[in-house]
Coordinates of C-alpha atoms in Angstrom, one line a residue:
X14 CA -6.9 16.5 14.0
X15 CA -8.0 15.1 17.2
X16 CA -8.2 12.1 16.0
X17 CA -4.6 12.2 15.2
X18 CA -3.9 13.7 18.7
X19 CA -5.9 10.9 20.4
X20 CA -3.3 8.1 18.2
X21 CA 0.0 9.8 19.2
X22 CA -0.6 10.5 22.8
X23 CA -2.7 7.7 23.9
X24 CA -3.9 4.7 21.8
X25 CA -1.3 4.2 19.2
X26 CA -1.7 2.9 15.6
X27 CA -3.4 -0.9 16.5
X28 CA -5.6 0.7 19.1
X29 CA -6.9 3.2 17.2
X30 CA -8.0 1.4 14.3
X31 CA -10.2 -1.1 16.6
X32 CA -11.9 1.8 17.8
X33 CA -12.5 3.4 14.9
X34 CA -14.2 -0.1 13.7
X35 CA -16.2 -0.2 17.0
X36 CA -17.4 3.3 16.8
X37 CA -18.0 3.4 13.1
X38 CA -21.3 1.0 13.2
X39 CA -22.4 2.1 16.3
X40 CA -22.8 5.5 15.2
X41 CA -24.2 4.6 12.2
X42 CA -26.9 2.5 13.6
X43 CA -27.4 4.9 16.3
X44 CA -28.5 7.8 13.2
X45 CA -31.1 5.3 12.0
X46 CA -32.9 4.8 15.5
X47 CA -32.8 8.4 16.6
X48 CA -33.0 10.5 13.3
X49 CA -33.2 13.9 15.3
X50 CA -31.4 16.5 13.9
X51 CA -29.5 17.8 17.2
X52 CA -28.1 13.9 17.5
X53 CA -27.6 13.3 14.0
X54 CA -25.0 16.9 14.2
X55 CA -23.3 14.8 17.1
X56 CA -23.2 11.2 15.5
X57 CA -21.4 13.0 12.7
X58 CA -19.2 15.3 14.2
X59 CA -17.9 12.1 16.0
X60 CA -17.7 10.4 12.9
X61 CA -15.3 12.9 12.0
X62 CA -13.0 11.5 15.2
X63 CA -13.4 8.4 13.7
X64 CA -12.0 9.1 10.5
X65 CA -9.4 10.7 12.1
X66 CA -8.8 7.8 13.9
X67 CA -8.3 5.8 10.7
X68 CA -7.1 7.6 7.3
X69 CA -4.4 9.3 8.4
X70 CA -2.6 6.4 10.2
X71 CA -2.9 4.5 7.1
X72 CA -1.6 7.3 5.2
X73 CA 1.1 7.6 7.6
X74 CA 1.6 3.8 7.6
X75 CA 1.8 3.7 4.1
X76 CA 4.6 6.5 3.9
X77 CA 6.9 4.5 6.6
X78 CA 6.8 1.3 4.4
X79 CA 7.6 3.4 1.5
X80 CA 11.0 4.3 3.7
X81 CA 11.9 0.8 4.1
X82 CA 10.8 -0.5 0.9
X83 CA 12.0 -0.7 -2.4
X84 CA 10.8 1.4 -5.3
X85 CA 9.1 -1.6 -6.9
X86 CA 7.5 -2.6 -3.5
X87 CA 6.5 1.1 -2.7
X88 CA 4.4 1.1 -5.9
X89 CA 3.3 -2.2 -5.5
X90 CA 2.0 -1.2 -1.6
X91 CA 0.7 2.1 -3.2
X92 CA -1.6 0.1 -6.0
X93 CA -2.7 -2.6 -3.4
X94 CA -4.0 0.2 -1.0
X95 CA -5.9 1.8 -3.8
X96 CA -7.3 -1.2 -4.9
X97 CA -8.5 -2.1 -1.5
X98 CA -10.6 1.2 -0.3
X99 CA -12.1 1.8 -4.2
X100 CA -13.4 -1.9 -4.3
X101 CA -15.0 -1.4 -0.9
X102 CA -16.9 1.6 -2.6
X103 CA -17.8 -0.3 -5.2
X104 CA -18.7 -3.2 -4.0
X105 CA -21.2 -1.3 -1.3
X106 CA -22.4 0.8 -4.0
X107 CA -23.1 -2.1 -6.7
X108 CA -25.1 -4.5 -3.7
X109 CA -26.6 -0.9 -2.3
X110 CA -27.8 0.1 -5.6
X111 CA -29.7 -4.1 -5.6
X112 CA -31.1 -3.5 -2.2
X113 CA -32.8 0.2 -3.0
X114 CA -34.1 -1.1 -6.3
X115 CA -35.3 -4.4 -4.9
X116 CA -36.8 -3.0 -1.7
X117 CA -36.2 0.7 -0.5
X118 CA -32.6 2.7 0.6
X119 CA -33.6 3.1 4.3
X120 CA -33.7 -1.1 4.1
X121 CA -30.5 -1.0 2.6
X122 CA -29.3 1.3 5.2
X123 CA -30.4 -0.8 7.9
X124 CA -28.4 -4.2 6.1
X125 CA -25.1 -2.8 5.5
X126 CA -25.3 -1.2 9.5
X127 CA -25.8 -4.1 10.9
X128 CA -23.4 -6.0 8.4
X129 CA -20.8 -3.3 9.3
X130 CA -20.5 -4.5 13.2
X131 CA -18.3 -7.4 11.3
X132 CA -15.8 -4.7 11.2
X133 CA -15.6 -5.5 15.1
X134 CA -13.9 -8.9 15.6
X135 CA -11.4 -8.6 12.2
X136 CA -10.4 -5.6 14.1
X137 CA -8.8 -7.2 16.5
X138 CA -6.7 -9.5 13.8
X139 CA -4.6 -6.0 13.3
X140 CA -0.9 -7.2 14.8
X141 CA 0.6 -4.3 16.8
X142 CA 2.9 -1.9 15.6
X143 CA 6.8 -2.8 15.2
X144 CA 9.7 -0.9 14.2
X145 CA 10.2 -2.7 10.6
X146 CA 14.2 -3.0 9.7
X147 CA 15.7 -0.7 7.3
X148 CA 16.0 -2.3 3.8
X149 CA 19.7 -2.8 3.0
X150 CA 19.2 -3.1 -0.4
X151 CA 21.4 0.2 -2.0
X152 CA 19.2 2.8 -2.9
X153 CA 20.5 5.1 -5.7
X154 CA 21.0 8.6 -5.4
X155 CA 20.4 10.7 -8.0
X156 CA 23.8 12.5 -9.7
X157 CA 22.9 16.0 -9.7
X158 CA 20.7 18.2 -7.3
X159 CA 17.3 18.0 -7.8
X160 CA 16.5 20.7 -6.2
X161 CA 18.8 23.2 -8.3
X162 CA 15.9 24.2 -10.6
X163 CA 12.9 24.4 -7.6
X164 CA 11.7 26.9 -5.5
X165 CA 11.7 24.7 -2.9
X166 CA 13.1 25.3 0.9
X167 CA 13.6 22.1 2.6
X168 CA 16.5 20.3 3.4
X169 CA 15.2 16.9 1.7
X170 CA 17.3 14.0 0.2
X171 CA 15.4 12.9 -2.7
X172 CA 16.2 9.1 -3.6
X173 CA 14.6 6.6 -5.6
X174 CA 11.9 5.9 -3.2
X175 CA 10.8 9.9 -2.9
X176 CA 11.4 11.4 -7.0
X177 CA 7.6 13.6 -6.4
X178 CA 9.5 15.6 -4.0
X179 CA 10.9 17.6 -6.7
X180 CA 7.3 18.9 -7.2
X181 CA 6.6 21.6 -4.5
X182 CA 3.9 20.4 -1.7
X183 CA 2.0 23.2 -2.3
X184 CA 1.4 21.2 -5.7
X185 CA -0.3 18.3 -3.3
X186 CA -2.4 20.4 -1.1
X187 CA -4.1 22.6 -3.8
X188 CA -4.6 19.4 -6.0
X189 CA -6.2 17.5 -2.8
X190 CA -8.6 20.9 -2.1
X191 CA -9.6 20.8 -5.3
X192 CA -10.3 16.9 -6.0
X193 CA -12.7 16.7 -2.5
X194 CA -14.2 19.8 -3.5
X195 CA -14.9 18.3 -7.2
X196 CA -15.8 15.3 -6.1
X197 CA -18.3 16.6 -3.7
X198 CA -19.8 18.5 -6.0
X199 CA -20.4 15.6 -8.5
X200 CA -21.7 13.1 -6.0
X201 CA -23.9 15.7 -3.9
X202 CA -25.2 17.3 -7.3
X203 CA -26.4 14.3 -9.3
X204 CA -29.4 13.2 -6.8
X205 CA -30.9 16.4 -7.0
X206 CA -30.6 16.7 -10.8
X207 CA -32.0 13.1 -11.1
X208 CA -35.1 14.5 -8.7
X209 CA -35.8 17.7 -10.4
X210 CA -35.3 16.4 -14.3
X211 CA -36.6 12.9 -13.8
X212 CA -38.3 11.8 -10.2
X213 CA -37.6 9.7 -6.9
X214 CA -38.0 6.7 -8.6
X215 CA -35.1 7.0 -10.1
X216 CA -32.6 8.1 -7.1
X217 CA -31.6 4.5 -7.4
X218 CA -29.6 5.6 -10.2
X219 CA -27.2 7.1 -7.8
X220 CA -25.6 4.2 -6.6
X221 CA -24.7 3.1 -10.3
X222 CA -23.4 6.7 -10.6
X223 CA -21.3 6.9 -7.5
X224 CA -20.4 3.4 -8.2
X225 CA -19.1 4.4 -12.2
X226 CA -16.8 7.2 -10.3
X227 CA -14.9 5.3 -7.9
X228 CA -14.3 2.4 -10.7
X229 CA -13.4 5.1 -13.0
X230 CA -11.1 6.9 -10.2
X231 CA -9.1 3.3 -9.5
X232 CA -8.2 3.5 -13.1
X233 CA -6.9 7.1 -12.5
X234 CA -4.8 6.3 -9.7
X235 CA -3.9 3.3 -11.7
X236 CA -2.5 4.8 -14.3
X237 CA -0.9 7.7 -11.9
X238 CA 1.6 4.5 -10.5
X239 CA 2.6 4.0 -13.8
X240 CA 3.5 7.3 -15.0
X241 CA 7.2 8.6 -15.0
X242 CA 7.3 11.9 -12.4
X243 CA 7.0 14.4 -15.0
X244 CA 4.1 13.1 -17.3
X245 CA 1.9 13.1 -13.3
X246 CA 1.9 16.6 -13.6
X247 CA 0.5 16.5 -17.1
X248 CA -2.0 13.8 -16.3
X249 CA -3.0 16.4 -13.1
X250 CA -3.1 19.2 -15.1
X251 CA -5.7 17.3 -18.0
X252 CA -7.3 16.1 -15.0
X253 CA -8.5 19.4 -13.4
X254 CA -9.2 20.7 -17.4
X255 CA -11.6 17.8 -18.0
X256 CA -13.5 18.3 -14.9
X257 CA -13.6 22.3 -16.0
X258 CA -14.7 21.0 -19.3
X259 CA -17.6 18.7 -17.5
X260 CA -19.2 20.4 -15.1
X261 CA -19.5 23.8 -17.8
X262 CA -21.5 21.0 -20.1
X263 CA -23.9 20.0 -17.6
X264 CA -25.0 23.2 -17.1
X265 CA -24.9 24.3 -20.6
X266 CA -26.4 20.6 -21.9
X267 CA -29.0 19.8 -18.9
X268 CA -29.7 16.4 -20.1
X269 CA -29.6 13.9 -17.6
X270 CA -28.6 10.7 -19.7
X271 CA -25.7 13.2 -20.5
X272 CA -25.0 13.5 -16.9
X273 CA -25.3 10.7 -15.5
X274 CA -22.4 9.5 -18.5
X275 CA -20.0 11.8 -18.1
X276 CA -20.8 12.2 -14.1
X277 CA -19.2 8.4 -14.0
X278 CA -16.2 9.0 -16.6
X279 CA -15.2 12.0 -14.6
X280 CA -14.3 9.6 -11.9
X281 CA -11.1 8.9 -14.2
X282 CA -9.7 12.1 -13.6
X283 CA -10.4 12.7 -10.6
X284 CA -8.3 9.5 -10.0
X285 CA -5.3 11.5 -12.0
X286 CA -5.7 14.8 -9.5
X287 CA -6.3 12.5 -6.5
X288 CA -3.2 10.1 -7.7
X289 CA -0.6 12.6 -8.3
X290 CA -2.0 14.6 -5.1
X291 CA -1.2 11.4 -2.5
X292 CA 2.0 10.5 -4.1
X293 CA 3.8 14.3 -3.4
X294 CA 1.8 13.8 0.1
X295 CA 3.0 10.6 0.9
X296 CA 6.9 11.1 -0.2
X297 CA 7.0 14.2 1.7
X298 CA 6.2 12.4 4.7
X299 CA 8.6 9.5 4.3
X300 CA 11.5 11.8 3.1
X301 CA 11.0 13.8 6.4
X302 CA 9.4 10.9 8.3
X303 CA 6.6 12.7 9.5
X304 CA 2.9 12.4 9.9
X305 CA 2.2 16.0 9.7
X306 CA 1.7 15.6 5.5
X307 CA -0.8 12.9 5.9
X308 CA -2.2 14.9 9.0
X309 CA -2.5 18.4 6.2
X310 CA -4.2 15.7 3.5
X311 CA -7.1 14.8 5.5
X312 CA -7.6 17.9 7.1
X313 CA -8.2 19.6 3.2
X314 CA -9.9 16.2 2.9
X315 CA -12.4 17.0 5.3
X316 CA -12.8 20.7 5.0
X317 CA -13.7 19.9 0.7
X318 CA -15.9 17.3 1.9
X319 CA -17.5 18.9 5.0
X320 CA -18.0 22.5 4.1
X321 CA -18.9 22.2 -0.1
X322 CA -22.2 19.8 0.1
X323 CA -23.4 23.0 3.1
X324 CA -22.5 25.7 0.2
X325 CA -24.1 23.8 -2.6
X326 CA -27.5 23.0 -0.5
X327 CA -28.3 26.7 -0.5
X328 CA -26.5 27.7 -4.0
X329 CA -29.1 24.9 -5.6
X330 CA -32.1 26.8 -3.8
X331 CA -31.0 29.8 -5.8
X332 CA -30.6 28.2 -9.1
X333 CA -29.9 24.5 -10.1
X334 CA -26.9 24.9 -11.7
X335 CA -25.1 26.9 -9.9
X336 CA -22.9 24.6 -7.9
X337 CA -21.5 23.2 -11.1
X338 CA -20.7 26.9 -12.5
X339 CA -18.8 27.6 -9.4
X340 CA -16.9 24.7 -10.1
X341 CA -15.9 25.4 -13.5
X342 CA -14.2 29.2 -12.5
X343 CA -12.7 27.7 -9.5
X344 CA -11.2 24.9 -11.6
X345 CA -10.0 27.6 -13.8
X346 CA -8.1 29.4 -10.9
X347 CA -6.8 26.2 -9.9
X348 CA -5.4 25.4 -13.2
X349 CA -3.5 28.5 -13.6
X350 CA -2.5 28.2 -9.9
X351 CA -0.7 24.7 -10.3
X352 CA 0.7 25.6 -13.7
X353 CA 2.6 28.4 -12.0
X354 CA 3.7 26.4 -8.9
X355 CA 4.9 23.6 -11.2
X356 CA 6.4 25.6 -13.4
X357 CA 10.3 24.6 -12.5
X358 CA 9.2 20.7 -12.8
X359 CA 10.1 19.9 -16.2
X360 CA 10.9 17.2 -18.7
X361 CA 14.3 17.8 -18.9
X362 CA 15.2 17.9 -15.5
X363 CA 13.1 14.3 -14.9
X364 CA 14.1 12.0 -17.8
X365 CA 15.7 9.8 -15.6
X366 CA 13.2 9.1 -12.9
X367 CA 10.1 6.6 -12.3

């Protein structure tokens, strides 16, 4: 939020992101010289300001070029941005996971620090902000109200470049909650069951892991550009079942060749919850041209993220498996919830739209 606050009243867009690439390494570097506890709390708390500083101005970017773009180009803009923070994940997981096997993690932290102060000068290739022109290609209104069927309050023209506004936003921000607090889950859980059913040696495994869910999550969001409007919700609604269906097997299973497999194909679906999640967001924003919905995504974002790997550290002290059967009745309440919010959002009323 401050971060946000920070953009708007004093740095802008281009300003912003070049600090957020000079404070990122610094702070990063600074945790592995001084590895206190009091400073490692403030390195990350303004770590926090720097992610505000970047993801929600590209979310918000994104959503104004979806305004002036066409349909084609708005998917093709939505893909590309995808492709572009997943392959960074994977990428520094595939050469971490080398480096830690090779020679230890704590070398491999030290590399990619001091490789990430290259962030520094390409920061500075970011061309300042301009007002784009509106497209003057005709944009084609839908025939009857979308809205007739919805429960949904806002005064919003939906056009071909915003069809997920038929889905209510509530729709968006549960499905975010749910995906960081899924995903956290996965990613925080599987080191410690590779430590308590195998041993250290193998933490290694991790980065192949981590690595297996972001590839897996590209596809997800992938496929979510693909899909017609209505079939999103269906691909949501598997989504959150399959991760209900994996995270009650690893508990019940407790096999760790087990979870470590479906620990990376889970990545899919979280890439169908996460997909269908950012598309609402972002259309919301550009139908009311506002950064607020971007603002509301990384706030969830950050609260899923933040708050669940605190909960689990002292839930696993209590009993291994414990995170992993939260996560299966919470997905179950989630399920239920979005089915009843989506309810109006149906086949019939969507045949038409991409």
């Amino acid at each position: 939020i401050l971060g946000q606050f920070i953009t708007k009243k004093y740095l802008g867009i281009r300003k912003a992101l070049i600090l957020n690439c000079i404070l990122t390494p610094l702070l990063t570097g600074a945790q592995i010289l001084y590895p206190e506890a009091w400073f490692l709390i403030i390195c990350r708390i303004l770590l926090g300001l720097t992610m505000g500083l970047f993801w929600p101005n590209c979310l918000n970017l994104l959503s104004k070029w979806q305004k002036v773009s066409t349909h084609e180009k708005s998917k093709k803009n939505f893909a590309l941005f995808n492709f572009s923070w997943n392959s960074g994940f994977i990428i520094g997981l595939l050469i971490g996971f080398l480096w830690a096997f090779s020679w230890s993690d704590y070398f491999a932290m030290i590399v990619s620090c001091l490789l990430s102060f290259l962030l520094i000068p390409v920061s500075f290739f970011i061309q300042k902000e301009t007002k784009p022109e509106i497209s003057k290609e005709i944009i084609i209104y839908q025939s009857e109200d979308p809205l007739s069927h919805l429960d949904i309050k806002e005064d919003l023209v939906i056009n071909s470049n915003t069809p997920m506004i038929v889905y209510p936003v509530l729709f968006s921000w549960v499905s975010i909650m749910f995906l960081a607090i899924s995903k956290s889950i996965f990613i925080f859980g599987y080191p410690i069951l590779v430590k308590a059913l195998l041993s250290e040696e193998f933490s290694s495994l991790t980065y192949l892991v981590q690595c297996g869910i972001q590839f897996m999550q590209l596809l997800g969001l992938t496929l979510i550009n693909s899909m017609k409007v209505y079939r999103r919700k269906i691909a949501s609604l598997i989504g959150i079942f399959v991760v209900i269906l994996v995270a009650s097997t690893i508990f019940l299973v407790g096999d760790i060749l087990y979870i470590s497999i479906v620990t990376a194909l889970v990545g899919l679906f979280l890439g169908l919850i996460h997909g269908v999640g950012m598309k609402i967001m972002l259309e919301y924003g550009t139908a009311e041209n506002s950064s607020k919905y971007s603002t509301i995504n990384e706030i969830l974002v950050g609260i899923g993220f933040g708050l669940t790997p605190i909960i689990a550290g002292y839930v696993v002290e209590v009993y291994l498996y414990g995170i992993y059967l939260f996560l299966t009745f919470l997905g179950l309440l989630i399920l239920i919830s979005l089915i009843i919010i989506s309810r109006n959002v149906k086949r019939g009323n969507l045949n038409n739209k991409k």
